Coordinates of C-alpha atoms in Angstrom, one line a residue:
M1 CA -143.9 -16.4 12.2
T2 CA -145.0 -20.0 12.2
L3 CA -148.3 -21.1 10.5
P4 CA -150.7 -23.1 12.8
N5 CA -151.3 -26.1 10.5
L6 CA -149.2 -26.6 7.2
I7 CA -151.2 -29.6 6.3
E8 CA -154.4 -27.8 6.5
L9 CA -153.1 -24.9 4.5
Y10 CA -152.0 -27.3 1.8
R11 CA -155.3 -28.9 1.8
Y12 CA -157.1 -25.9 1.0
M13 CA -154.4 -24.7 -1.7
F14 CA -154.8 -28.2 -3.2
F15 CA -158.7 -28.4 -3.0
A16 CA -158.7 -24.9 -4.7
R17 CA -156.8 -26.2 -7.6
L18 CA -159.0 -29.4 -8.1
M19 CA -162.2 -27.1 -8.0
D20 CA -160.6 -24.6 -10.3
E21 CA -159.7 -27.2 -12.9
R22 CA -163.1 -29.0 -12.6
M23 CA -164.8 -25.6 -13.2
W24 CA -162.8 -25.0 -16.2
D25 CA -163.6 -28.7 -17.6
L26 CA -167.5 -27.8 -16.9
I27 CA -167.2 -24.8 -18.9
R28 CA -165.8 -26.6 -21.8
Q29 CA -168.4 -28.8 -21.5
G30 CA -171.1 -26.3 -21.7
K31 CA -172.2 -26.9 -18.1
G32 CA -171.3 -23.7 -16.6
H33 CA -172.0 -20.0 -17.4
F34 CA -168.6 -18.4 -16.8
A35 CA -165.3 -19.2 -15.0
V36 CA -162.7 -17.2 -13.4
P37 CA -159.5 -19.2 -12.8
S38 CA -157.5 -19.0 -9.6
S39 CA -154.6 -21.6 -10.6
G40 CA -151.4 -19.9 -9.4
H41 CA -152.9 -17.7 -6.5
E42 CA -153.7 -20.7 -4.1
S43 CA -151.0 -19.2 -1.7
I44 CA -153.7 -16.5 -1.0
A45 CA -155.3 -19.1 1.2
A46 CA -152.5 -18.2 4.1
I47 CA -154.4 -15.2 5.0
A48 CA -157.3 -16.9 6.4
F49 CA -154.8 -18.1 9.1
A50 CA -153.5 -14.5 9.8
L51 CA -157.0 -13.2 10.2
D52 CA -159.4 -13.6 13.2
Q53 CA -162.5 -15.5 11.2
S54 CA -164.8 -14.8 14.1
R55 CA -164.8 -10.9 13.6
D56 CA -162.6 -9.9 10.7
Y57 CA -163.9 -8.8 7.4
L58 CA -162.6 -10.4 3.9
V59 CA -163.1 -8.2 0.8
P60 CA -161.5 -10.6 -1.7
H61 CA -160.2 -10.4 -5.1
Y62 CA -162.1 -12.6 -7.7
R63 CA -159.0 -14.9 -7.8
D64 CA -159.3 -16.0 -4.0
L65 CA -161.1 -19.2 -4.3
A66 CA -158.3 -20.9 -1.9
A67 CA -158.8 -17.9 0.7
L68 CA -162.5 -18.4 0.6
L69 CA -162.3 -22.2 1.3
A70 CA -159.8 -21.4 4.1
W71 CA -162.4 -19.0 5.4
G72 CA -165.2 -21.3 5.7
V73 CA -167.0 -21.1 2.4
S74 CA -168.0 -24.5 1.5
A75 CA -167.5 -26.2 -2.0
R76 CA -171.2 -26.7 -2.2
E77 CA -171.9 -23.0 -1.6
I78 CA -169.0 -22.3 -4.4
F79 CA -170.5 -24.6 -7.0
C80 CA -174.0 -23.5 -6.3
H81 CA -172.6 -19.8 -7.1
F82 CA -170.9 -21.4 -10.1
F83 CA -174.2 -22.8 -11.6
A84 CA -176.3 -19.9 -10.5
R85 CA -178.5 -21.9 -8.0
A86 CA -181.2 -20.1 -6.0
N87 CA -179.6 -21.3 -2.7
D88 CA -176.0 -19.6 -3.7
P89 CA -175.1 -17.6 -0.7
M90 CA -173.0 -15.2 -2.7
S91 CA -176.0 -13.6 -4.9
G92 CA -178.9 -16.0 -4.9
G93 CA -177.9 -16.9 -8.4
R94 CA -177.9 -13.6 -9.7
Q95 CA -174.2 -12.6 -10.2
M96 CA -171.5 -13.8 -12.4
F97 CA -169.3 -16.4 -10.9
A98 CA -166.5 -15.2 -8.8
H99 CA -168.5 -12.1 -7.3
W100 CA -168.0 -13.3 -4.1
G101 CA -170.0 -12.5 -1.2
H102 CA -171.1 -14.2 2.0
A103 CA -173.0 -12.1 4.6
R104 CA -172.8 -14.8 7.7
L105 CA -169.0 -15.1 6.9
R106 CA -168.4 -11.4 6.7
V107 CA -167.3 -11.5 3.1
L108 CA -168.2 -8.4 1.1
S109 CA -169.8 -8.7 -2.3
V110 CA -167.4 -8.2 -5.2
S111 CA -168.7 -6.2 -8.4
S112 CA -167.4 -6.6 -11.9
P113 CA -165.8 -3.0 -12.4
Q114 CA -162.5 -3.4 -10.6
P115 CA -161.4 -2.2 -8.2
N116 CA -164.6 -0.8 -6.7
Q117 CA -164.3 -2.9 -3.7
V118 CA -161.3 -1.1 -2.5
T119 CA -163.4 1.9 -1.4
H120 CA -165.9 -0.4 0.1
A121 CA -163.4 -2.2 2.2
V122 CA -161.9 1.2 3.5
G123 CA -165.5 2.1 4.4
I124 CA -165.7 -0.9 6.5
A125 CA -162.4 -0.2 8.1
F126 CA -163.6 3.4 8.9
A127 CA -166.6 1.8 10.8
A128 CA -164.5 -0.1 12.7
K129 CA -162.6 2.8 14.0
Y130 CA -165.7 5.0 14.4
R131 CA -167.3 2.4 16.5
A132 CA -164.2 1.4 18.3
E133 CA -164.4 -2.3 17.4
K134 CA -161.4 -4.4 16.9
Y135 CA -161.9 -6.1 13.6
V136 CA -159.5 -5.8 10.5
T137 CA -160.6 -5.7 7.1
W138 CA -158.4 -7.7 4.3
C139 CA -158.9 -6.2 0.8
G140 CA -157.5 -7.8 -2.4
F141 CA -157.1 -6.6 -6.0
G142 CA -154.9 -7.1 -8.9
E143 CA -152.1 -5.1 -10.0
G144 CA -154.1 -3.6 -13.0
G145 CA -156.6 -2.2 -10.6
S146 CA -153.9 -0.7 -8.3
S147 CA -153.2 1.7 -11.3
K148 CA -156.7 3.4 -10.8
G149 CA -157.9 6.4 -8.8
D150 CA -160.1 4.2 -6.4
V151 CA -157.0 2.6 -5.0
H152 CA -155.1 6.0 -4.6
E153 CA -158.0 7.6 -2.8
S154 CA -158.7 4.6 -0.6
M155 CA -155.1 4.2 0.4
N156 CA -154.7 7.8 1.0
F157 CA -157.8 8.0 3.2
A158 CA -156.9 4.9 5.1
A159 CA -153.4 5.9 6.0
I160 CA -154.4 9.4 7.1
H161 CA -157.2 8.0 9.6
K162 CA -154.8 5.1 10.5
L163 CA -157.6 2.7 9.5
P164 CA -157.5 -1.2 10.6
I165 CA -157.1 -2.6 6.9
V166 CA -154.6 -4.6 4.8
F167 CA -154.4 -4.0 1.2
C168 CA -153.2 -6.8 -1.0
V169 CA -152.1 -6.5 -4.5
E170 CA -152.0 -9.9 -6.1
N171 CA -149.7 -9.1 -9.0
N172 CA -149.8 -12.1 -11.7
R173 CA -148.2 -9.6 -14.5
Y174 CA -151.3 -9.2 -16.6
A175 CA -154.4 -7.1 -16.4
I176 CA -156.5 -9.1 -18.7
S177 CA -154.1 -9.0 -21.7
V178 CA -152.2 -6.0 -20.8
P179 CA -148.6 -6.8 -19.3
Q180 CA -147.3 -5.1 -16.4
N181 CA -144.8 -3.1 -18.2
L182 CA -147.7 -1.3 -20.2
Q183 CA -149.4 -0.6 -17.0
M184 CA -146.7 0.9 -14.9
A185 CA -143.3 2.1 -15.3
V186 CA -141.9 0.5 -12.0
D187 CA -141.3 -3.3 -11.3
D188 CA -143.3 -3.3 -7.9
V189 CA -146.5 -1.9 -6.6
A190 CA -145.6 -2.1 -3.0
P191 CA -143.1 1.0 -2.8
R192 CA -146.0 3.3 -3.5
A193 CA -147.1 2.8 0.0
D194 CA -144.2 5.3 1.0
G195 CA -146.3 8.0 -0.6
Y196 CA -149.2 7.3 1.7
G197 CA -147.1 6.9 4.9
M198 CA -147.7 3.2 5.5
P199 CA -145.6 0.0 5.3
G200 CA -145.3 -1.7 1.9
V201 CA -143.8 -5.1 1.3
V202 CA -143.3 -7.6 -1.5
V203 CA -143.9 -11.2 -1.0
D204 CA -143.0 -14.3 -3.2
G205 CA -146.5 -15.7 -4.0
S206 CA -145.1 -19.2 -4.6
D207 CA -144.4 -19.4 -0.7
P208 CA -147.6 -19.4 1.3
R209 CA -145.5 -19.1 4.5
A210 CA -143.8 -16.0 3.5
L211 CA -147.4 -14.6 2.8
Y212 CA -148.5 -15.6 6.1
A213 CA -145.7 -14.0 8.0
A214 CA -146.4 -10.6 5.9
A215 CA -150.1 -10.8 6.7
K216 CA -150.0 -11.7 10.3
K217 CA -147.4 -8.7 10.8
A218 CA -149.9 -6.4 8.9
V219 CA -153.1 -7.4 10.8
D220 CA -151.6 -7.4 14.2
R221 CA -150.2 -3.6 13.3
A222 CA -153.8 -2.7 12.1
R223 CA -155.5 -4.4 15.1
R224 CA -153.2 -2.2 17.4
G225 CA -154.5 0.9 15.7
E226 CA -151.2 1.6 13.7
G227 CA -152.9 2.0 10.4
P228 CA -152.8 0.1 6.9
T229 CA -150.1 -1.9 5.4
L230 CA -149.9 -2.7 1.6
I231 CA -148.7 -6.1 0.6
E232 CA -148.1 -7.0 -2.9
M233 CA -148.1 -10.7 -3.7
K234 CA -146.0 -11.8 -6.8
C235 CA -147.8 -14.7 -8.6
Y236 CA -148.8 -16.0 -12.1
R237 CA -152.3 -17.2 -13.3
Y238 CA -151.9 -20.1 -15.5
L239 CA -155.1 -20.1 -17.4
S240 CA -156.9 -17.3 -19.3
H241 CA -158.3 -14.2 -17.5
T242 CA -161.8 -15.7 -17.8
S243 CA -163.4 -18.3 -19.8
N244 CA -164.2 -15.6 -22.2
D245 CA -160.4 -14.9 -22.9
D246 CA -157.9 -16.6 -24.8
H247 CA -154.4 -16.1 -23.1
T248 CA -152.6 -17.8 -26.1
R249 CA -153.1 -14.7 -28.0
Y250 CA -150.9 -12.6 -25.9
R251 CA -148.6 -14.9 -24.1
A252 CA -146.2 -17.3 -25.3
K253 CA -146.7 -20.9 -24.1
E254 CA -143.0 -21.0 -23.1
E255 CA -143.5 -18.2 -20.6
V256 CA -146.5 -20.0 -18.9
A257 CA -144.4 -23.3 -18.9
A258 CA -141.7 -21.3 -17.3
A259 CA -143.9 -19.7 -14.6
R260 CA -145.3 -23.3 -13.8
K261 CA -142.0 -24.3 -12.5
K262 CA -142.7 -22.2 -9.4
D263 CA -146.4 -23.6 -9.0
P264 CA -147.1 -23.0 -5.4
V265 CA -149.2 -26.1 -4.8
M266 CA -146.4 -28.3 -6.3
M267 CA -143.7 -26.3 -4.3
F268 CA -145.4 -26.2 -1.1
K269 CA -146.0 -30.1 -1.4
K270 CA -142.4 -30.7 -2.1
E271 CA -141.5 -28.6 1.1
L272 CA -143.8 -30.4 3.2
I273 CA -142.3 -33.9 2.3
K274 CA -138.8 -32.6 2.2
E275 CA -139.2 -31.3 5.9
K276 CA -140.9 -34.8 6.8
K277 CA -144.1 -32.9 7.8
W278 CA -145.9 -35.2 5.3
S279 CA -144.8 -38.4 3.4
E280 CA -145.2 -39.1 -0.4

């Protein structure tokens, strides 16, 4: 499957990286209250191209800055949220940063406890089926959250009722400071889909085109009434879990440096230049 506009996708990914780095700097200057880095998760912007932004619902992971930009949330709105301004469309300045929500754009509000939004997303999908409406719900969460009961119950219910929803695990290998091997005894989350009776697929998070292809297939399947899909996007966060965390206490700098060699923003740019879709 071919993305409709590669340059536009890259723009959202790069813009998200610039915003993320700027917010991190502002936190260090004491000008922001809280930051949730998204660097390393930028390929998630591709999902906005696989969904129908005029009717579908987005229930995002808190690192989905790039997806929100591609979905239509403006940089001004995101910074109003970051600075807790009264005109913040997410919560009127009442929520911590990255607690996304946008009523006009059908983005469901995210809460601090993870992954509570998964049960809410299934509720939205159930409403679609109950009302016989053709919208799809996209739900993102981390691999740490995938080990909790909320996710098991939600996926089981969605599969039984063939709800129009796509579950996306953004697996960056750490649940705050806990590495994946201390969260689960398996390498991948996606095979768990077999236990629910739905398709499961692992996608390289450094390749936005691969994520788009998987997302488009899952969204189309859901819209046809064939039920949910579980997508696992393998990625890596380059900064701390939040501005209240110090990742150097549990990750070696060599590990982070090695992961940066598969930086999705950098790799996608190189691909576009190599394919002569963009000049240096």
